[in-house]
mmCIF file of C-alpha atoms in Angstrom:
data_model
loop_
_atom_site.group_PDB
_atom_site.id
_atom_site.type_symbol
_atom_site.label_atom_id
_atom_site.label_comp_id
_atom_site.label_asym_id
_atom_site.label_seq_id
_atom_site.Cartn_x
_atom_site.Cartn_y
_atom_site.Cartn_z
ATOM 1 C CA MET A 1 43.767 103.642 40.144
ATOM 2 C CA SER A 2 41.198 102.578 37.575
ATOM 3 C CA ALA A 3 42.158 100.396 34.624
ATOM 4 C CA ILE A 4 43.713 102.177 31.649
ATOM 5 C CA SER A 5 42.851 101.222 28.100
ATOM 6 C CA PRO A 6 45.913 100.501 25.943
ATOM 7 C CA PRO A 7 46.863 103.020 23.269
ATOM 8 C CA PRO A 8 46.225 102.326 19.599
ATOM 9 C CA PRO A 9 48.774 99.858 18.159
ATOM 10 C CA PHE A 10 52.089 101.260 16.980
ATOM 11 C CA PRO A 11 53.198 100.721 13.424
ATOM 12 C CA SER A 12 54.711 97.267 13.060
ATOM 13 C CA SER A 13 58.408 96.909 12.289
ATOM 14 C CA THR A 14 57.540 93.995 9.969
ATOM 15 C CA SER A 15 55.444 96.208 7.685
ATOM 16 C CA LYS A 16 55.736 95.585 3.955
ATOM 17 C CA THR A 17 56.473 99.311 3.467
ATOM 18 C CA PRO A 18 59.687 99.912 5.426
ATOM 19 C CA ASN A 19 60.004 103.533 4.359
ATOM 20 C CA LYS A 20 56.711 104.396 6.007
ATOM 21 C CA THR A 21 57.845 102.568 9.141
ATOM 22 C CA ARG A 22 61.017 104.623 9.347
ATOM 23 C CA ASN A 23 59.013 107.855 8.973
ATOM 24 C CA SER A 24 56.617 106.923 11.751
ATOM 25 C CA LEU A 25 59.458 106.167 14.143
ATOM 26 C CA SER A 26 61.492 109.252 13.347
ATOM 27 C CA THR A 27 58.571 111.568 14.087
ATOM 28 C CA PRO A 28 57.447 111.110 17.694
ATOM 29 C CA SER A 29 53.844 110.056 18.094
ATOM 30 C CA LYS A 30 51.819 111.034 21.142
ATOM 31 C CA TYR A 31 48.797 109.222 22.493
ATOM 32 C CA LYS A 32 46.652 110.604 25.320
ATOM 33 C CA ILE A 33 44.775 108.444 27.778
ATOM 34 C CA ASN A 34 42.429 109.944 30.369
ATOM 35 C CA CYS A 35 41.925 108.244 33.688
ATOM 36 C CA GLU A 36 40.555 109.044 37.124
ATOM 37 C CA LEU A 37 42.323 108.594 40.421
ATOM 38 C CA SER A 38 40.095 106.968 43.006
ATOM 39 C CA SER A 39 40.101 109.329 45.997
ATOM 40 C CA SER A 40 37.665 111.408 47.999
ATOM 41 C CA ALA A 41 37.836 114.041 45.260
ATOM 42 C CA PRO A 42 38.493 112.317 41.866
ATOM 43 C CA GLN A 43 40.836 114.203 39.568
ATOM 44 C CA LYS A 44 41.445 113.693 35.825
ATOM 45 C CA TRP A 45 45.068 112.951 34.943
ATOM 46 C CA THR A 46 46.641 112.613 31.503
ATOM 47 C CA ILE A 47 49.059 109.886 30.456
ATOM 48 C CA ASP A 48 51.140 110.752 27.388
ATOM 49 C CA CYS A 49 52.718 107.868 25.443
ATOM 50 C CA VAL A 50 55.574 109.183 23.308
ATOM 51 C CA SER A 51 57.367 106.884 20.886
ATOM 52 C CA SER A 52 60.480 108.018 19.069
ATOM 53 C CA GLY A 53 62.079 104.645 19.086
ATOM 54 C CA GLU A 54 62.386 101.972 21.737
ATOM 55 C CA PRO A 55 61.398 102.021 24.548
ATOM 56 C CA ILE A 56 58.063 103.856 24.675
ATOM 57 C CA HIS A 57 58.026 106.748 27.234
ATOM 58 C CA ILE A 58 54.938 107.125 29.417
ATOM 59 C CA ILE A 59 54.495 110.528 31.122
ATOM 60 C CA LEU A 60 51.961 110.954 33.916
ATOM 61 C CA LYS A 61 50.706 114.566 34.085
ATOM 62 C CA PRO A 62 48.602 115.942 36.970
ATOM 63 C CA PRO A 63 45.548 118.109 36.269
ATOM 64 C CA ASN A 64 46.070 121.844 35.843
ATOM 65 C CA SER A 65 44.669 122.635 39.279
ATOM 66 C CA ILE A 66 44.189 120.462 42.347
ATOM 67 C CA PRO A 67 42.234 121.941 45.284
ATOM 68 C CA MET A 68 44.782 122.925 47.898
ATOM 69 C CA ALA A 69 42.455 124.515 50.453
ATOM 70 C CA SER A 70 42.915 121.915 53.146
ATOM 71 C CA SER A 71 46.676 121.678 52.655
ATOM 72 C CA SER A 72 47.063 125.463 52.723
ATOM 73 C CA LEU A 73 45.029 125.615 55.928
ATOM 74 C CA ASP A 74 47.231 122.916 57.463
ATOM 75 C CA SER A 75 50.299 124.842 56.366
ATOM 76 C CA SER A 76 48.924 128.069 57.832
ATOM 77 C CA LEU A 77 48.201 126.333 61.120
ATOM 78 C CA LYS A 78 51.688 124.821 61.148
ATOM 79 C CA ASN A 79 53.245 128.251 60.736
ATOM 80 C CA SER A 80 51.110 129.756 63.515
ATOM 81 C CA LYS A 81 52.388 129.932 67.057
ATOM 82 C CA ARG A 82 50.279 127.549 69.133
ATOM 83 C CA VAL A 83 49.245 129.256 72.376
ATOM 84 C CA CYS A 84 47.771 127.844 75.587
ATOM 85 C CA LEU A 85 45.435 130.579 76.835
ATOM 86 C CA PHE A 86 44.533 130.752 80.522
ATOM 87 C CA HIS A 87 42.092 133.311 81.891
ATOM 88 C CA CYS A 88 40.550 134.635 85.083
ATOM 89 C CA SER A 89 36.917 133.838 85.834
ATOM 90 C CA GLU A 90 35.419 137.145 84.707
ATOM 91 C CA MET A 91 37.257 137.027 81.357
ATOM 92 C CA LYS A 92 35.733 133.675 80.370
ATOM 93 C CA ASP A 93 33.495 135.104 77.607
ATOM 94 C CA LEU A 94 36.279 137.135 76.017
ATOM 95 C CA ALA A 95 38.669 134.154 76.239
ATOM 96 C CA HIS A 96 36.225 131.981 74.297
ATOM 97 C CA ARG A 97 35.836 134.684 71.649
ATOM 98 C CA ILE A 98 39.635 134.903 71.319
ATOM 99 C CA ALA A 99 39.947 131.124 70.921
ATOM 100 C CA SER A 100 37.251 131.159 68.238
ATOM 101 C CA GLU A 101 39.409 133.572 66.210
ATOM 102 C CA SER A 102 42.241 131.061 65.694
ATOM 103 C CA ASP A 103 42.707 127.291 65.751
ATOM 104 C CA ALA A 104 46.212 127.946 67.060
ATOM 105 C CA ILE A 105 44.813 129.140 70.421
ATOM 106 C CA GLU A 106 43.819 126.476 72.926
ATOM 107 C CA LEU A 107 41.915 127.331 76.101
ATOM 108 C CA ARG A 108 43.302 125.935 79.353
ATOM 109 C CA SER A 109 41.615 125.926 82.741
ATOM 110 C CA ILE A 110 42.432 127.108 86.249
ATOM 111 C CA THR A 111 40.467 126.188 89.354
ATOM 112 C CA TRP A 112 39.737 129.352 91.316
ATOM 113 C CA ARG A 113 38.925 128.536 94.944
ATOM 114 C CA THR A 114 39.508 130.084 98.357
ATOM 115 C CA PHE A 115 40.392 128.673 101.744
ATOM 116 C CA GLU A 116 38.133 129.292 104.707
ATOM 117 C CA ASP A 117 40.155 132.382 105.624
ATOM 118 C CA GLY A 118 39.468 133.881 102.182
ATOM 119 C CA PHE A 119 42.947 133.511 100.704
ATOM 120 C CA PRO A 120 43.276 131.940 97.237
ATOM 121 C CA ASN A 121 43.369 128.168 96.777
ATOM 122 C CA LEU A 122 44.383 127.833 93.127
ATOM 123 C CA PHE A 123 45.143 124.924 90.806
ATOM 124 C CA ILE A 124 46.506 124.953 87.240
ATOM 125 C CA SER A 125 45.073 121.918 85.441
ATOM 126 C CA ASN A 126 47.477 119.692 83.471
ATOM 127 C CA ALA A 127 50.480 121.808 84.400
ATOM 128 C CA GLN A 128 52.932 119.308 82.898
ATOM 129 C CA GLY A 129 51.133 119.561 79.554
ATOM 130 C CA VAL A 130 52.142 123.229 79.318
ATOM 131 C CA ARG A 131 55.865 122.459 79.208
ATOM 132 C CA GLY A 132 57.458 123.667 76.004
ATOM 133 C CA GLN A 133 54.282 125.488 74.970
ATOM 134 C CA HIS A 134 53.645 129.202 74.464
ATOM 135 C CA ALA A 135 51.457 130.294 77.387
ATOM 136 C CA ALA A 136 49.292 133.375 77.852
ATOM 137 C CA PHE A 137 47.055 134.670 80.614
ATOM 138 C CA LEU A 138 44.043 136.951 80.073
ATOM 139 C CA ALA A 139 43.689 139.128 83.171
ATOM 140 C CA SER A 140 41.196 141.634 84.530
ATOM 141 C CA PHE A 141 42.315 143.798 87.441
ATOM 142 C CA SER A 142 38.792 145.116 87.887
ATOM 143 C CA SER A 143 39.174 145.574 91.652
ATOM 144 C CA PRO A 144 42.005 145.360 94.196
ATOM 145 C CA GLY A 145 40.386 142.238 95.654
ATOM 146 C CA VAL A 146 41.069 140.083 92.582
ATOM 147 C CA ILE A 147 44.579 141.277 91.772
ATOM 148 C CA PHE A 148 46.433 139.086 94.290
ATOM 149 C CA GLU A 149 44.922 135.767 93.142
ATOM 150 C CA GLN A 150 45.632 136.579 89.507
ATOM 151 C CA LEU A 151 49.189 137.674 90.263
ATOM 152 C CA SER A 152 49.725 134.316 91.976
ATOM 153 C CA VAL A 153 48.891 132.529 88.706
ATOM 154 C CA ILE A 154 50.787 135.063 86.591
ATOM 155 C CA TYR A 155 53.938 134.458 88.640
ATOM 156 C CA ALA A 156 53.494 130.660 88.495
ATOM 157 C CA LEU A 157 52.938 130.115 84.759
ATOM 158 C CA PRO A 158 56.423 131.181 83.509
ATOM 159 C CA LYS A 159 57.978 128.662 85.927
ATOM 160 C CA LEU A 160 56.236 125.720 84.226
ATOM 161 C CA PHE A 161 59.018 125.554 81.596
ATOM 162 C CA VAL A 162 56.890 127.328 78.989
ATOM 163 C CA SER A 163 58.535 128.502 75.772
ATOM 164 C CA SER A 164 57.214 132.033 76.259
ATOM 165 C CA PHE A 165 54.713 133.880 78.423
ATOM 166 C CA THR A 166 52.323 136.671 77.457
ATOM 167 C CA LEU A 167 50.145 138.615 79.879
ATOM 168 C CA VAL A 168 47.097 140.222 78.274
ATOM 169 C CA LEU A 169 45.774 142.994 80.511
ATOM 170 C CA PRO A 170 43.371 144.933 78.261
ATOM 171 C CA PHE A 171 42.743 147.639 80.865
ATOM 172 C CA PHE A 172 45.604 148.972 83.000
ATOM 173 C CA PRO A 173 43.497 150.187 85.932
ATOM 174 C CA THR A 174 45.889 152.534 87.694
ATOM 175 C CA GLY A 175 46.840 154.364 84.496
ATOM 176 C CA THR A 176 45.158 157.619 85.535
ATOM 177 C CA SER A 177 47.301 157.793 88.683
ATOM 178 C CA GLU A 178 50.519 158.314 86.785
ATOM 179 C CA ARG A 179 51.846 161.553 88.261
ATOM 180 C CA MET A 180 52.353 163.460 91.498
ATOM 181 C CA GLU A 181 50.873 166.922 91.893
ATOM 182 C CA ASP A 182 51.633 167.372 95.600
ATOM 183 C CA GLU A 183 54.316 165.960 97.837
ATOM 184 C CA GLY A 184 52.906 162.781 99.327
ATOM 185 C CA ASP A 185 50.856 161.728 96.287
ATOM 186 C CA VAL A 186 51.402 158.061 95.415
ATOM 187 C CA ALA A 187 51.607 157.245 91.696
ATOM 188 C CA THR A 188 49.975 153.808 91.813
ATOM 189 C CA ALA A 189 50.498 153.359 88.066
ATOM 190 C CA PHE A 190 54.204 153.107 88.837
ATOM 191 C CA THR A 191 53.527 150.663 91.698
ATOM 192 C CA LEU A 192 51.551 148.248 89.501
ATOM 193 C CA ALA A 193 54.137 148.565 86.722
ATOM 194 C CA ARG A 194 56.871 147.534 89.162
ATOM 195 C CA ILE A 195 54.860 144.534 90.361
ATOM 196 C CA LEU A 196 54.365 143.326 86.778
ATOM 197 C CA SER A 197 58.021 143.977 85.975
ATOM 198 C CA ASN A 198 59.005 141.277 88.467
ATOM 199 C CA ILE A 199 57.141 138.449 86.753
ATOM 200 C CA PRO A 200 59.657 135.559 86.496
ATOM 201 C CA ILE A 201 61.429 135.190 83.169
ATOM 202 C CA SER A 202 60.305 132.205 81.097
ATOM 203 C CA ARG A 203 62.532 130.029 78.903
ATOM 204 C CA GLY A 204 61.805 132.410 76.026
ATOM 205 C CA GLY A 205 62.875 135.530 77.902
ATOM 206 C CA PRO A 206 60.940 138.475 79.381
ATOM 207 C CA THR A 207 57.150 138.474 79.633
ATOM 208 C CA ASN A 208 55.181 140.118 76.833
ATOM 209 C CA LEU A 209 52.531 142.503 78.199
ATOM 210 C CA VAL A 210 49.582 143.509 75.984
ATOM 211 C CA ILE A 211 47.594 146.607 77.064
ATOM 212 C CA PHE A 212 44.972 148.541 75.109
ATOM 213 C CA ASP A 213 44.921 152.344 75.126
ATOM 214 C CA ILE A 214 46.880 152.939 78.293
ATOM 215 C CA HIS A 215 46.028 156.346 79.710
ATOM 216 C CA ALA A 216 49.449 157.906 79.118
ATOM 217 C CA LEU A 217 52.050 156.582 76.688
ATOM 218 C CA GLN A 218 54.910 157.684 78.943
ATOM 219 C CA GLU A 219 53.869 154.929 81.367
ATOM 220 C CA ARG A 220 55.854 152.611 79.102
ATOM 221 C CA PHE A 221 58.925 153.805 80.976
ATOM 222 C CA TYR A 222 57.509 152.713 84.341
ATOM 223 C CA PHE A 223 58.159 149.080 83.419
ATOM 224 C CA GLY A 224 61.460 147.316 84.032
ATOM 225 C CA ASP A 225 63.612 145.273 81.670
ATOM 226 C CA ASN A 226 61.994 141.937 82.591
ATOM 227 C CA ILE A 227 58.782 142.807 80.761
ATOM 228 C CA LEU A 228 58.067 143.994 77.219
ATOM 229 C CA PRO A 229 54.985 146.257 77.052
ATOM 230 C CA CYS A 230 53.046 146.108 73.796
ATOM 231 C CA PHE A 231 50.546 148.980 73.603
ATOM 232 C CA GLU A 232 47.605 148.250 71.321
ATOM 233 C CA SER A 233 44.570 150.416 70.522
ATOM 234 C CA GLY A 234 40.839 149.923 70.121
ATOM 235 C CA ILE A 235 40.553 152.810 67.645
ATOM 236 C CA PRO A 236 40.684 150.494 64.571
ATOM 237 C CA LEU A 237 37.458 148.910 65.870
ATOM 238 C CA LEU A 238 35.850 152.350 66.006
ATOM 239 C CA LEU A 239 37.036 153.215 62.499
ATOM 240 C CA ASN A 240 35.529 150.023 61.141
ATOM 241 C CA ARG A 241 32.206 150.741 62.870
ATOM 242 C CA LEU A 242 32.063 154.338 61.633
ATOM 243 C CA GLN A 243 32.460 153.139 58.045
ATOM 244 C CA GLN A 244 29.285 151.089 58.471
ATOM 245 C CA LEU A 245 27.108 154.042 59.505
ATOM 246 C CA PRO A 246 24.616 155.429 56.976
ATOM 247 C CA ASP A 247 25.956 158.947 57.639
ATOM 248 C CA SER A 248 29.624 157.966 57.608
ATOM 249 C CA ASP A 249 30.388 160.945 55.358
ATOM 250 C CA ASN A 250 29.066 163.359 57.984
ATOM 251 C CA ILE A 251 31.194 162.323 60.970
ATOM 252 C CA THR A 252 33.191 164.772 63.066
ATOM 253 C CA VAL A 253 35.384 163.580 65.933
ATOM 254 C CA ALA A 254 35.452 165.517 69.211
ATOM 255 C CA PHE A 255 37.968 165.249 72.032
ATOM 256 C CA PRO A 256 36.918 166.228 75.582
ATOM 257 C CA ASP A 257 40.353 167.687 76.387
ATOM 258 C CA ASP A 258 43.852 168.237 75.027
ATOM 259 C CA GLY A 259 45.024 164.940 76.510
ATOM 260 C CA ALA A 260 42.559 162.926 74.433
ATOM 261 C CA TRP A 261 43.516 164.909 71.322
ATOM 262 C CA LYS A 262 47.226 164.172 71.863
ATOM 263 C CA ARG A 263 46.452 160.509 72.431
ATOM 264 C CA PHE A 264 44.235 159.812 69.411
ATOM 265 C CA HIS A 265 44.286 162.569 66.791
ATOM 266 C CA LYS A 266 46.862 160.874 64.551
ATOM 267 C CA GLN A 267 44.688 157.745 64.241
ATOM 268 C CA LEU A 268 41.637 159.862 63.377
ATOM 269 C CA GLN A 269 43.264 162.613 61.326
ATOM 270 C CA HIS A 270 41.093 162.105 58.202
ATOM 271 C CA PHE A 271 37.998 163.276 60.152
ATOM 272 C CA PRO A 272 37.115 166.911 60.912
ATOM 273 C CA MET A 273 37.967 167.530 64.560
ATOM 274 C CA ILE A 274 36.671 169.440 67.555
ATOM 275 C CA VAL A 275 38.718 169.978 70.703
ATOM 276 C CA CYS A 276 36.972 170.850 73.945
ATOM 277 C CA ALA A 277 38.521 172.196 77.118
ATOM 278 C CA LYS A 278 37.557 172.723 80.734
ATOM 279 C CA VAL A 279 37.693 176.362 81.824
ATOM 280 C CA ARG A 280 37.107 177.794 85.264
ATOM 281 C CA GLU A 281 34.328 180.333 85.797
ATOM 282 C CA GLY A 282 34.237 181.362 89.427
ATOM 283 C CA ASP A 283 33.950 178.198 91.469
ATOM 284 C CA GLN A 284 32.785 176.125 88.522
ATOM 285 C CA ARG A 285 34.669 174.301 85.768
ATOM 286 C CA ILE A 286 32.697 174.171 82.557
ATOM 287 C CA VAL A 287 33.402 172.620 79.168
ATOM 288 C CA ARG A 288 33.780 174.843 76.132
ATOM 289 C CA ILE A 289 34.657 174.271 72.488
ATOM 290 C CA LYS A 290 38.260 175.268 71.964
ATOM 291 C CA GLU A 291 38.337 174.695 68.193
ATOM 292 C CA GLY A 292 36.120 173.152 65.508
ATOM 293 C CA ASP A 293 32.465 173.452 64.498
ATOM 294 C CA PRO A 294 29.830 170.776 65.256
ATOM 295 C CA LYS A 295 26.953 172.430 63.368
ATOM 296 C CA GLY A 296 24.968 169.954 61.261
ATOM 297 C CA ARG A 297 27.352 167.097 62.031
ATOM 298 C CA HIS A 298 27.174 163.671 63.669
ATOM 299 C CA VAL A 299 29.799 164.241 66.369
ATOM 300 C CA VAL A 300 31.589 161.287 67.980
ATOM 301 C CA ILE A 301 33.314 162.040 71.308
ATOM 302 C CA VAL A 302 36.469 159.912 71.705
ATOM 303 C CA ASP A 303 38.411 159.171 74.891
ATOM 304 C CA ASP A 304 40.378 156.301 76.388
ATOM 305 C CA LEU A 305 38.084 155.643 79.371
ATOM 306 C CA VAL A 306 35.025 156.820 81.248
ATOM 307 C CA GLN A 307 34.343 156.713 84.977
ATOM 308 C CA SER A 308 31.347 158.722 86.185
ATOM 309 C CA GLY A 309 30.779 160.217 82.739
ATOM 310 C CA GLY A 310 30.539 163.809 83.945
ATOM 311 C CA THR A 311 32.975 165.189 81.378
ATOM 312 C CA LEU A 312 31.275 163.373 78.493
ATOM 313 C CA THR A 313 27.890 164.698 79.580
ATOM 314 C CA GLU A 314 29.177 168.283 79.628
ATOM 315 C CA CYS A 315 30.725 167.796 76.182
ATOM 316 C CA GLN A 316 27.426 166.470 74.890
ATOM 317 C CA LYS A 317 25.584 169.539 76.131
ATOM 318 C CA VAL A 318 27.946 172.067 74.598
ATOM 319 C CA LEU A 319 28.091 170.208 71.258
ATOM 320 C CA ALA A 320 24.274 170.058 71.044
ATOM 321 C CA LYS A 321 24.078 173.743 71.927
ATOM 322 C CA HIS A 322 26.346 174.559 68.981
ATOM 323 C CA GLY A 323 24.245 172.686 66.432
ATOM 324 C CA ALA A 324 25.352 169.014 66.381
ATOM 325 C CA THR A 325 22.499 166.962 64.866
ATOM 326 C CA ARG A 326 23.604 163.669 66.400
ATOM 327 C CA ILE A 327 26.067 162.873 69.185
ATOM 328 C CA SER A 328 27.757 159.549 69.910
ATOM 329 C CA ALA A 329 30.696 158.497 72.078
ATOM 330 C CA TYR A 330 33.513 155.953 72.074
ATOM 331 C CA VAL A 331 35.736 154.874 74.957
ATOM 332 C CA THR A 332 37.986 151.836 74.993
ATOM 333 C CA HIS A 333 37.391 151.190 78.689
ATOM 334 C CA GLY A 334 33.877 151.631 80.056
ATOM 335 C CA ILE A 335 34.496 151.475 83.808
ATOM 336 C CA PHE A 336 31.248 153.074 85.010
ATOM 337 C CA PRO A 337 31.511 152.540 88.787
ATOM 338 C CA ASN A 338 28.195 152.431 90.684
ATOM 339 C CA LYS A 339 26.272 151.907 87.427
ATOM 340 C CA SER A 340 27.055 155.419 86.241
ATOM 341 C CA TRP A 341 26.311 154.211 82.687
ATOM 342 C CA GLU A 342 22.648 154.711 83.521
ATOM 343 C CA ARG A 343 22.994 158.476 83.028
ATOM 344 C CA PHE A 344 23.482 157.971 79.276
ATOM 345 C CA LYS A 345 20.165 157.679 77.474
ATOM 346 C CA HIS A 346 19.304 156.908 73.872
ATOM 347 C CA ASP A 347 18.407 159.929 71.710
ATOM 348 C CA ASN A 348 15.383 158.152 70.199
ATOM 349 C CA GLY A 349 16.256 159.363 66.721
ATOM 350 C CA GLY A 350 16.972 163.057 67.122
ATOM 351 C CA ASN A 351 17.418 164.600 70.588
ATOM 352 C CA PRO A 352 21.177 165.188 70.940
ATOM 353 C CA GLU A 353 20.653 167.404 74.008
ATOM 354 C CA SER A 354 19.176 164.570 76.053
ATOM 355 C CA GLY A 355 20.627 161.385 74.575
ATOM 356 C CA MET A 356 23.253 159.719 72.411
ATOM 357 C CA THR A 357 22.815 157.867 69.139
ATOM 358 C CA TYR A 358 25.553 155.339 69.962
ATOM 359 C CA PHE A 359 27.870 154.735 72.892
ATOM 360 C CA TRP A 360 30.625 152.305 71.897
ATOM 361 C CA ILE A 361 32.811 150.491 74.421
ATOM 362 C CA THR A 362 35.072 147.440 74.137
ATOM 363 C CA ASP A 363 34.909 144.283 76.239
ATOM 364 C CA SER A 364 37.986 145.234 78.287
ATOM 365 C CA CYS A 365 35.778 145.638 81.390
ATOM 366 C CA PRO A 366 33.585 142.504 81.468
ATOM 367 C CA ASP A 367 31.339 143.590 84.364
ATOM 368 C CA THR A 368 30.225 146.653 82.414
ATOM 369 C CA VAL A 369 29.644 144.565 79.277
ATOM 370 C CA ARG A 370 27.238 142.318 81.147
ATOM 371 C CA GLN A 371 25.363 145.307 82.589
ATOM 372 C CA VAL A 372 24.853 147.236 79.336
ATOM 373 C CA LYS A 373 24.139 144.260 77.089
ATOM 374 C CA ASN A 374 21.219 144.987 74.730
ATOM 375 C CA LYS A 375 20.697 148.431 76.281
ATOM 376 C CA ALA A 376 20.688 151.361 73.834
ATOM 377 C CA PRO A 377 22.684 153.428 73.107
ATOM 378 C CA PHE A 378 25.460 150.986 74.100
ATOM 379 C CA GLU A 379 27.266 148.743 71.621
ATOM 380 C CA VAL A 380 30.219 146.504 72.488
ATOM 381 C CA LEU A 381 33.156 146.250 70.059
ATOM 382 C CA SER A 382 35.137 143.106 70.882
ATOM 383 C CA LEU A 383 38.920 143.080 71.268
ATOM 384 C CA ALA A 384 39.012 139.326 70.545
ATOM 385 C CA ALA A 385 40.469 139.498 67.031
ATOM 386 C CA ALA A 386 43.067 142.102 68.036
ATOM 387 C CA ILE A 387 44.182 139.995 71.020
ATOM 388 C CA ALA A 388 44.342 136.816 68.925
ATOM 389 C CA THR A 389 46.623 138.656 66.486
ATOM 390 C CA ALA A 390 48.798 140.030 69.307
ATOM 391 C CA LEU A 391 49.304 136.510 70.678
ATOM 392 C CA GLN A 392 50.958 135.523 67.397
ATOM 393 C CA VAL A 393 53.675 138.178 67.717
#
């Protein structure tokens, strides 16, 4: 602390005018001295000297406001749940985006190798360092061939004495195979749910499972008691993007079938809506508008996933025929097997019959993201922030 100049002298008790001395002592006198604390960010403090008799009282007062940004950040980080995030190879980009969303998320590595016979040869780096930590694994079951190696890691992590374990599986791939229509049909959604339900329990209890826009909400009941499904949605990302459009006040949302309407209409209820339906005419099934009017509107078709894109294409045609001025689409999961995304062209500023203005997908299917990068009309809305938030639950 820098040197402080002494206050002005107090009235002397040996003064020749004792009455004045008594008055000065009976009424407290206050002297202010300013000083600076030597630190990285100097602050002005006040020292009050109050005399109402002996001894003299010195009061050190801090400044009215001291920057607390760094301390509040430290406090926020202390209160956050620190998570060790592992990931499969194809989810590397999304994992890095998730880690960039929060200092409480630390990326950890796994060595993905195979033996000569093709079976997995896996290694979890610094396994002892995970003890007592909250662990999470970001998975992508993009094909049957990668599921086994990822399940091997998923089953191993809870046994490393972790405080809790969270499995993030943005896309539940067998979700569309959730029911039996004929005797002999196999509901593979139920099969995968049972496999995940047998993940070992960690020290913190059952595994937390994070899935985005599962095809049917009733699939929640396919999971056993050893796993806690948390169903998230990508629709908030779409809502945010729609607000940024120059014609945001002219948006109408269309659903390709009743199933999509049931799934999403409550999240999009402040928009005018159109519901389409497939009807059979002879040997053909064609798409028709069941309710709503697209005339003069920018219509956004919303669904949970797209495969070949045939249904979306038929919706696009019927909406353009009925007067939509612009047509866009959103799906949470852009699967697009065999590069079927190539059938969707850009409208080049005003041809809704032959192209789309925007086609939004999330990064739940990383192979598709790499293929459509920088290709209009596709835009990728990242799930990173939503996943980072879910990991703090």
